[in-house]
mmCIF file of N, CA and C in Angstrom:
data_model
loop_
_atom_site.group_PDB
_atom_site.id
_atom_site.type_symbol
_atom_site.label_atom_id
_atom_site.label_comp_id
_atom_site.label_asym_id
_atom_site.label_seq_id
_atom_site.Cartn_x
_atom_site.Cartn_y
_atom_site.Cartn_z
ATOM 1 N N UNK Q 1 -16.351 -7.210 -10.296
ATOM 2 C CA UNK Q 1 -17.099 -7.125 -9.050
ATOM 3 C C UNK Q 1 -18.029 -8.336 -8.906
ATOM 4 N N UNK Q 2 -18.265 -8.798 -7.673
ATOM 5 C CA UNK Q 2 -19.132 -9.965 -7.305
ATOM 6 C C UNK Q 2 -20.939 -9.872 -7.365
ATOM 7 N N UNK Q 3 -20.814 -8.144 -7.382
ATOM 8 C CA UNK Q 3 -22.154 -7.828 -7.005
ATOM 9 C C UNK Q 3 -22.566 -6.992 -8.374
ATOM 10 N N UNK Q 4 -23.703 -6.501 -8.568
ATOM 11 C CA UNK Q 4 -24.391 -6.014 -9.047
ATOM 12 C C UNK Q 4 -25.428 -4.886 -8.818
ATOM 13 N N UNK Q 5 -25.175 -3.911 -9.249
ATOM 14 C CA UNK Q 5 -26.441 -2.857 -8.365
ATOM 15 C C UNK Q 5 -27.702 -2.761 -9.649
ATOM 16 N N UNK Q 6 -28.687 -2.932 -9.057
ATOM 17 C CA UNK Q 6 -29.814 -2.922 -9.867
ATOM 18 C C UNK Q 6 -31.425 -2.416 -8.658
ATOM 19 N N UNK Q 7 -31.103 -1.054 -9.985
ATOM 20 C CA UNK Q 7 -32.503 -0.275 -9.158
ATOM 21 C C UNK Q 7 -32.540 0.171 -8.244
ATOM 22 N N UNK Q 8 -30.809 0.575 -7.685
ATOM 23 C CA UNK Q 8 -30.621 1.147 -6.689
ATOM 24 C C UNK Q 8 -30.508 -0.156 -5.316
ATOM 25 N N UNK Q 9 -30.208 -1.076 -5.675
ATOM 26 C CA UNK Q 9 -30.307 -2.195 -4.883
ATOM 27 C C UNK Q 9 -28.745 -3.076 -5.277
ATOM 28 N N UNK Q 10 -28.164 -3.574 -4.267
ATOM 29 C CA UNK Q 10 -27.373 -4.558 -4.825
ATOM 30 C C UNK Q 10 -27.523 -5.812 -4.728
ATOM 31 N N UNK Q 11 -27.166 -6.411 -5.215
ATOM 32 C CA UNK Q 11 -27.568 -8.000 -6.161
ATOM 33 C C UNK Q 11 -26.694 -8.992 -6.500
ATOM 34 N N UNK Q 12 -26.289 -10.377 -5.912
ATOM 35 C CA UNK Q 12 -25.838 -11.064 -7.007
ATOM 36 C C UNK Q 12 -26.010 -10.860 -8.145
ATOM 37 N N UNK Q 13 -24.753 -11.755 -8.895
ATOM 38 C CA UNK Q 13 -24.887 -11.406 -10.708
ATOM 39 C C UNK Q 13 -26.363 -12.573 -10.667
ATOM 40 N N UNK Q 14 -26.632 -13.041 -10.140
ATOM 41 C CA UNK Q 14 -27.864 -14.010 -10.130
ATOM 42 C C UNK Q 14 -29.145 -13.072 -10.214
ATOM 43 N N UNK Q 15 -29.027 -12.289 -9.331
ATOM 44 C CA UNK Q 15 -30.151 -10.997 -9.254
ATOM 45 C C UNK Q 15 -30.454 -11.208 -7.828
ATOM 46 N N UNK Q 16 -30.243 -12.078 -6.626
ATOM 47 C CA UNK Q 16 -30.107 -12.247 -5.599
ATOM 48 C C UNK Q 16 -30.127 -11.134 -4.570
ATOM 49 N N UNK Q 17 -31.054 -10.041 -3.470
ATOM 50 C CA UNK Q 17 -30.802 -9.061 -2.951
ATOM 51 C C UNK Q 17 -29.827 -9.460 -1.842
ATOM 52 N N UNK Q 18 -28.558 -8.183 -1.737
ATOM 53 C CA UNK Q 18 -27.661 -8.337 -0.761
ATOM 54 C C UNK Q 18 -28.171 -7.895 0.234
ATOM 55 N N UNK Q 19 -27.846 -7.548 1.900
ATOM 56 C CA UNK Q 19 -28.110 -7.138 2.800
ATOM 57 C C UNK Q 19 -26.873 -6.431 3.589
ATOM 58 N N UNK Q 20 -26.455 -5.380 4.346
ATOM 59 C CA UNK Q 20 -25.954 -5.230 5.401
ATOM 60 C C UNK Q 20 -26.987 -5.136 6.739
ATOM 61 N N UNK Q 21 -26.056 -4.857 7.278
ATOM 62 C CA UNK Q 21 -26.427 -5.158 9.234
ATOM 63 C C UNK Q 21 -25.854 -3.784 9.712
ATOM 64 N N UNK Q 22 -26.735 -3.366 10.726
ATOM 65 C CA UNK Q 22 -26.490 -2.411 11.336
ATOM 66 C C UNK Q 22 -25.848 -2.760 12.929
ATOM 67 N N UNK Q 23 -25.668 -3.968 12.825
ATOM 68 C CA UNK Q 23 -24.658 -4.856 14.036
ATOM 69 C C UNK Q 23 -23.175 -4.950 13.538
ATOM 70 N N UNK Q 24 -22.986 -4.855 12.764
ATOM 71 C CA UNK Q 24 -21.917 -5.050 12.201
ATOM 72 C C UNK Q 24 -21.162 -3.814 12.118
ATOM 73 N N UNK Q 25 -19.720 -4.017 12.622
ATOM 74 C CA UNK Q 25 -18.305 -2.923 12.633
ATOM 75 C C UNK Q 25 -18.260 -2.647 11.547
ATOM 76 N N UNK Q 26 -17.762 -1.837 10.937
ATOM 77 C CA UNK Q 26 -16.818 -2.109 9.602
ATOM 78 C C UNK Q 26 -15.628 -3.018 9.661
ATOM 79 N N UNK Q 27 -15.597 -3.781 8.488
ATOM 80 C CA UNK Q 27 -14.844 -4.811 8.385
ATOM 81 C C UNK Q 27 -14.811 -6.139 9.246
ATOM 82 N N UNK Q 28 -15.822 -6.034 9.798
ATOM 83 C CA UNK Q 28 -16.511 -7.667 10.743
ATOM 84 C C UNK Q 28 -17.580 -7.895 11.441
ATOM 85 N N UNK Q 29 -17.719 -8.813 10.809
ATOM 86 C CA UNK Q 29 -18.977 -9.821 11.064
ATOM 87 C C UNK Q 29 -19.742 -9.965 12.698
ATOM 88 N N UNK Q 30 -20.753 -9.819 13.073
ATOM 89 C CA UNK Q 30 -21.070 -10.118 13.975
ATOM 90 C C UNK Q 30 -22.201 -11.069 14.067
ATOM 91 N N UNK Q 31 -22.346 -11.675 13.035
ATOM 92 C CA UNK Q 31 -23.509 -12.413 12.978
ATOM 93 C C UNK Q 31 -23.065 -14.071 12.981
ATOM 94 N N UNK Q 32 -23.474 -14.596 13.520
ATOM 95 C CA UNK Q 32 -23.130 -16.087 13.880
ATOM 96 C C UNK Q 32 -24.358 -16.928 14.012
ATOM 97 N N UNK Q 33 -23.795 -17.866 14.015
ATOM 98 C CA UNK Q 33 -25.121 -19.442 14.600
ATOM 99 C C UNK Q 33 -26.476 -19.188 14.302
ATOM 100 N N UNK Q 34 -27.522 -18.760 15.024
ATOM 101 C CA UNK Q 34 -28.940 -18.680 14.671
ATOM 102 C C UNK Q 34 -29.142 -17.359 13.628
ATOM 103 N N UNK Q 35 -28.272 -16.432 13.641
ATOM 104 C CA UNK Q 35 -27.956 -15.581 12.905
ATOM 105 C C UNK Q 35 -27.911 -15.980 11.372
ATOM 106 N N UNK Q 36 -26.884 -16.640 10.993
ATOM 107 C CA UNK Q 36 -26.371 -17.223 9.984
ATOM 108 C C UNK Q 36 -27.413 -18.196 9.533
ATOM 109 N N UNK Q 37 -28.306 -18.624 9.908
ATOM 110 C CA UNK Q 37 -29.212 -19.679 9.450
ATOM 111 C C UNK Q 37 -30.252 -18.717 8.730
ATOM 112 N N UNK Q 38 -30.574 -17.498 9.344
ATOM 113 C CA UNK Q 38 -31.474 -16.829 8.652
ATOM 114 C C UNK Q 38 -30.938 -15.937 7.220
ATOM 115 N N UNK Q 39 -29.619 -15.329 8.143
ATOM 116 C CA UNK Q 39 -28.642 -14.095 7.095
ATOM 117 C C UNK Q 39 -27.470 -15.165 6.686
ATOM 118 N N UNK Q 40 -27.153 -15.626 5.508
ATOM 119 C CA UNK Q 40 -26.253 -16.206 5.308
ATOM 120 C C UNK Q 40 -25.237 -15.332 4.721
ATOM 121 N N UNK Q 41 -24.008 -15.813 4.935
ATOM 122 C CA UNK Q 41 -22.773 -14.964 4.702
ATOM 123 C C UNK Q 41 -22.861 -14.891 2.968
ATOM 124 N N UNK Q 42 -22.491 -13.481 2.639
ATOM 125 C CA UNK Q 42 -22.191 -13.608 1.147
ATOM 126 C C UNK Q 42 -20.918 -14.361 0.807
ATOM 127 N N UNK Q 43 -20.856 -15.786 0.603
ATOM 128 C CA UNK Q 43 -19.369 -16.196 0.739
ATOM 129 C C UNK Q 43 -18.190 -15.970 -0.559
ATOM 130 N N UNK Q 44 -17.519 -15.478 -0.211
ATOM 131 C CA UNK Q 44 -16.566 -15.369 -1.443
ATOM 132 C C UNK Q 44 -15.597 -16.878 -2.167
ATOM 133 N N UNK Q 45 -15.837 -16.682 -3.730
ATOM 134 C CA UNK Q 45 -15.547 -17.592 -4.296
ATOM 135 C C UNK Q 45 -14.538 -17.442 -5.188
ATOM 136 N N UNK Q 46 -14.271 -16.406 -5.461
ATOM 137 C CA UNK Q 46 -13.128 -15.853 -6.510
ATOM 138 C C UNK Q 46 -12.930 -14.509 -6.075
ATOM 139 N N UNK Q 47 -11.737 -14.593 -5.017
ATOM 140 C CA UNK Q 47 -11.167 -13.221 -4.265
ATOM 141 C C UNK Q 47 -10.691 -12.131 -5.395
ATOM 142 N N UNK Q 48 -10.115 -12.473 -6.464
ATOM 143 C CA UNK Q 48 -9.747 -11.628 -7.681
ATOM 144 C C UNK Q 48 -10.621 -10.832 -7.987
ATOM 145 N N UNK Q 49 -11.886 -10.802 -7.507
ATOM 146 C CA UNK Q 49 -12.975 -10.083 -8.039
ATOM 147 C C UNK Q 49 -13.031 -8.368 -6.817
ATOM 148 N N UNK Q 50 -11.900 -8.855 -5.827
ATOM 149 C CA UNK Q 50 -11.997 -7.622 -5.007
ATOM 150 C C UNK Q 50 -11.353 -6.346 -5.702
ATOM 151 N N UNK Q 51 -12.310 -5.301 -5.076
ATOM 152 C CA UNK Q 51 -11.581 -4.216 -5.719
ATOM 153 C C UNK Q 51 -12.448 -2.918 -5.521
ATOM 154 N N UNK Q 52 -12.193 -1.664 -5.360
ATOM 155 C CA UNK Q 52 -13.198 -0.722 -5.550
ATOM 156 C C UNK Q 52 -13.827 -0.555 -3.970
ATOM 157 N N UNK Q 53 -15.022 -0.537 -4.048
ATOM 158 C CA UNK Q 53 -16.304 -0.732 -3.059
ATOM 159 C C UNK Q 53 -16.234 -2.192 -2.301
ATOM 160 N N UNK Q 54 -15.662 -2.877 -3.200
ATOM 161 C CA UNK Q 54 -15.722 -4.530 -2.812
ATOM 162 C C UNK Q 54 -14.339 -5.002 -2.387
ATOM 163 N N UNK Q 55 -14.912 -5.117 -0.646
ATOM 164 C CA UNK Q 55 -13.377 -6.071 -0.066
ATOM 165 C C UNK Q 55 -14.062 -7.636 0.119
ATOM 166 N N UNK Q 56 -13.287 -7.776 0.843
ATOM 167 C CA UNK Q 56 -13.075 -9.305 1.560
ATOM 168 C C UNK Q 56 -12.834 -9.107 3.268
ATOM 169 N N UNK Q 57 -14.108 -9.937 3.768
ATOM 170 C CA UNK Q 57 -13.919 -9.783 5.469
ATOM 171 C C UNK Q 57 -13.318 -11.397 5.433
ATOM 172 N N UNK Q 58 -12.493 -11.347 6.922
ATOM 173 C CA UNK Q 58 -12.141 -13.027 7.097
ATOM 174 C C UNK Q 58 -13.310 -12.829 8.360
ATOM 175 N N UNK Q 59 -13.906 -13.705 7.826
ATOM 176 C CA UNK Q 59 -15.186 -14.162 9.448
ATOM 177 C C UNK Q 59 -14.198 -15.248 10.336
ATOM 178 N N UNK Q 60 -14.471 -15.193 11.747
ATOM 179 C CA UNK Q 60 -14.303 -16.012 12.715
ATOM 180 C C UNK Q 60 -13.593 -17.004 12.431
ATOM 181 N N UNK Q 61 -14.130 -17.839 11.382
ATOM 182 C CA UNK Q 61 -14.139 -19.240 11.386
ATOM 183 C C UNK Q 61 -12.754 -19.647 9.932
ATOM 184 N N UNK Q 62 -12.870 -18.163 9.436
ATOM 185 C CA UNK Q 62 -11.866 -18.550 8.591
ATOM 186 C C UNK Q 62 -12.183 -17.899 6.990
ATOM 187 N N UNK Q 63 -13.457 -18.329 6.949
ATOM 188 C CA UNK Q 63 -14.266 -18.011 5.854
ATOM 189 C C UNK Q 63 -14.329 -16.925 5.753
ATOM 190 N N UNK Q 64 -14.225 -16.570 3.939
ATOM 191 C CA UNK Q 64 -14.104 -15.291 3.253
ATOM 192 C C UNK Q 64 -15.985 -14.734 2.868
ATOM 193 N N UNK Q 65 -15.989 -13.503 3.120
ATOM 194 C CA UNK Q 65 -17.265 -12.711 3.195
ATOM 195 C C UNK Q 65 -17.023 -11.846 2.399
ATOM 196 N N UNK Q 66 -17.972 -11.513 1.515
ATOM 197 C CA UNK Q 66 -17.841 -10.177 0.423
ATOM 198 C C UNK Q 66 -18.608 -9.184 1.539
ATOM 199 N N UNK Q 67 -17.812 -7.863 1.036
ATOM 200 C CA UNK Q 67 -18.314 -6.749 2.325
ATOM 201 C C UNK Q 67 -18.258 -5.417 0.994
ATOM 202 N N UNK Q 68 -19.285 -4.406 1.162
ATOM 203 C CA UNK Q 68 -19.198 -3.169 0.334
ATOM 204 C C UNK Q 68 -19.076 -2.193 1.639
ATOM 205 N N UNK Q 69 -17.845 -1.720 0.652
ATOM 206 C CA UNK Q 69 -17.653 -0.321 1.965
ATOM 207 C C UNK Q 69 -16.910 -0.804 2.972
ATOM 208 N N UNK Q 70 -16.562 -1.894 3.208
ATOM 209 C CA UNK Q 70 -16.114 -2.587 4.846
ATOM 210 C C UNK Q 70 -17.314 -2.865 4.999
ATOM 211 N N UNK Q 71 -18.628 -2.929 4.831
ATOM 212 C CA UNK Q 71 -19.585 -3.849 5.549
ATOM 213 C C UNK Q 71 -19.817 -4.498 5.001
ATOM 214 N N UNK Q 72 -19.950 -6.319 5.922
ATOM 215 C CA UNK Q 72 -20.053 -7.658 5.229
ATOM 216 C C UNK Q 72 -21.755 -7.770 4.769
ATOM 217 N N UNK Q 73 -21.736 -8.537 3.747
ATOM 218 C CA UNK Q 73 -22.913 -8.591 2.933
ATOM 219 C C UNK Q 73 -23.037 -10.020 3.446
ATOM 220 N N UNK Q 74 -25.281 -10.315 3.061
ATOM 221 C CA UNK Q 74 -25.696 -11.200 3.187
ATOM 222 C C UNK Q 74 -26.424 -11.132 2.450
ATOM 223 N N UNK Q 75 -27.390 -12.599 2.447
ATOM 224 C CA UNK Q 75 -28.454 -12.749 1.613
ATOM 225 C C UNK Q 75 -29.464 -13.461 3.042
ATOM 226 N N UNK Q 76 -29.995 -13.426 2.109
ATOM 227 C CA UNK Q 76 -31.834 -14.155 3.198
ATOM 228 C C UNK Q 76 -31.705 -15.347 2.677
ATOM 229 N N UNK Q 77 -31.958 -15.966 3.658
ATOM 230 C CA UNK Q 77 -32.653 -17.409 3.598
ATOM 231 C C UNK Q 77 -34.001 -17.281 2.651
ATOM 232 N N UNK Q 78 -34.991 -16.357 2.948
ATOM 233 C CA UNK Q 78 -36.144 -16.212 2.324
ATOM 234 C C UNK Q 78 -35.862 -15.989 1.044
ATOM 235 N N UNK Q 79 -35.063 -15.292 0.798
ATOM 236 C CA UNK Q 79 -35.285 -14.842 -0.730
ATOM 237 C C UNK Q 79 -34.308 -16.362 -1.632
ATOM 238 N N UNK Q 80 -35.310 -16.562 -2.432
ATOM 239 C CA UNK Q 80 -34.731 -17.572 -3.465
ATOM 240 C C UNK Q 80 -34.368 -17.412 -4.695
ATOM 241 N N UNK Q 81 -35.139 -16.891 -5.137
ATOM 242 C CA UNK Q 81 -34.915 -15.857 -6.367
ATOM 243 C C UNK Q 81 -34.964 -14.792 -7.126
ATOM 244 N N UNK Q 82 -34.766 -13.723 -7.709
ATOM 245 C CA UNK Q 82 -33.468 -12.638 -8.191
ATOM 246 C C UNK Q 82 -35.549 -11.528 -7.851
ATOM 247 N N UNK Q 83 -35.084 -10.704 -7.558
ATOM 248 C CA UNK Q 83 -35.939 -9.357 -7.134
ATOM 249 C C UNK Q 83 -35.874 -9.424 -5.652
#
């Protein structure tokens, strides 16, 4: 798995907090342009890691998004490091 749950929270293996959106379908993205500058896409880097809880959205543009449940995950711009 790509993610990590810690403390009831999920996490990059970095310790990084994930996010969903309550804009968001299951299984796609609705967040774009000024969106994306704040919520950045959780981007997927090694699809082999899907499985379980953890898919793969194709966003718009092409680009692979880690999603739990069918909903695509993000991270914050704000948050830099792991808590």
């Amino acid at each position: 798995s790509p993610v990590v749950e810690r403390d009831g929270l999920l996490t990059t293996r970095e310790g990084r907090t994930l996010y969903v959106s309550d804009r968001d379908a299951p299984g796609r993205s609705s967040c774009r342009a000024d969106c994306l500058a704040t919520w950045p896409a959780f981007a997927v880097s090694n699809p082999r890691l899907a499985g379980g809880d953890f898919g793969i959205v194709v966003r718009d543009d092409g680009s692979l998004q880690w999603a739990w449940r069918g909903q695509p995950l993000y991270l914050h711009i704000d948050d830099r490091r792991p808590g």
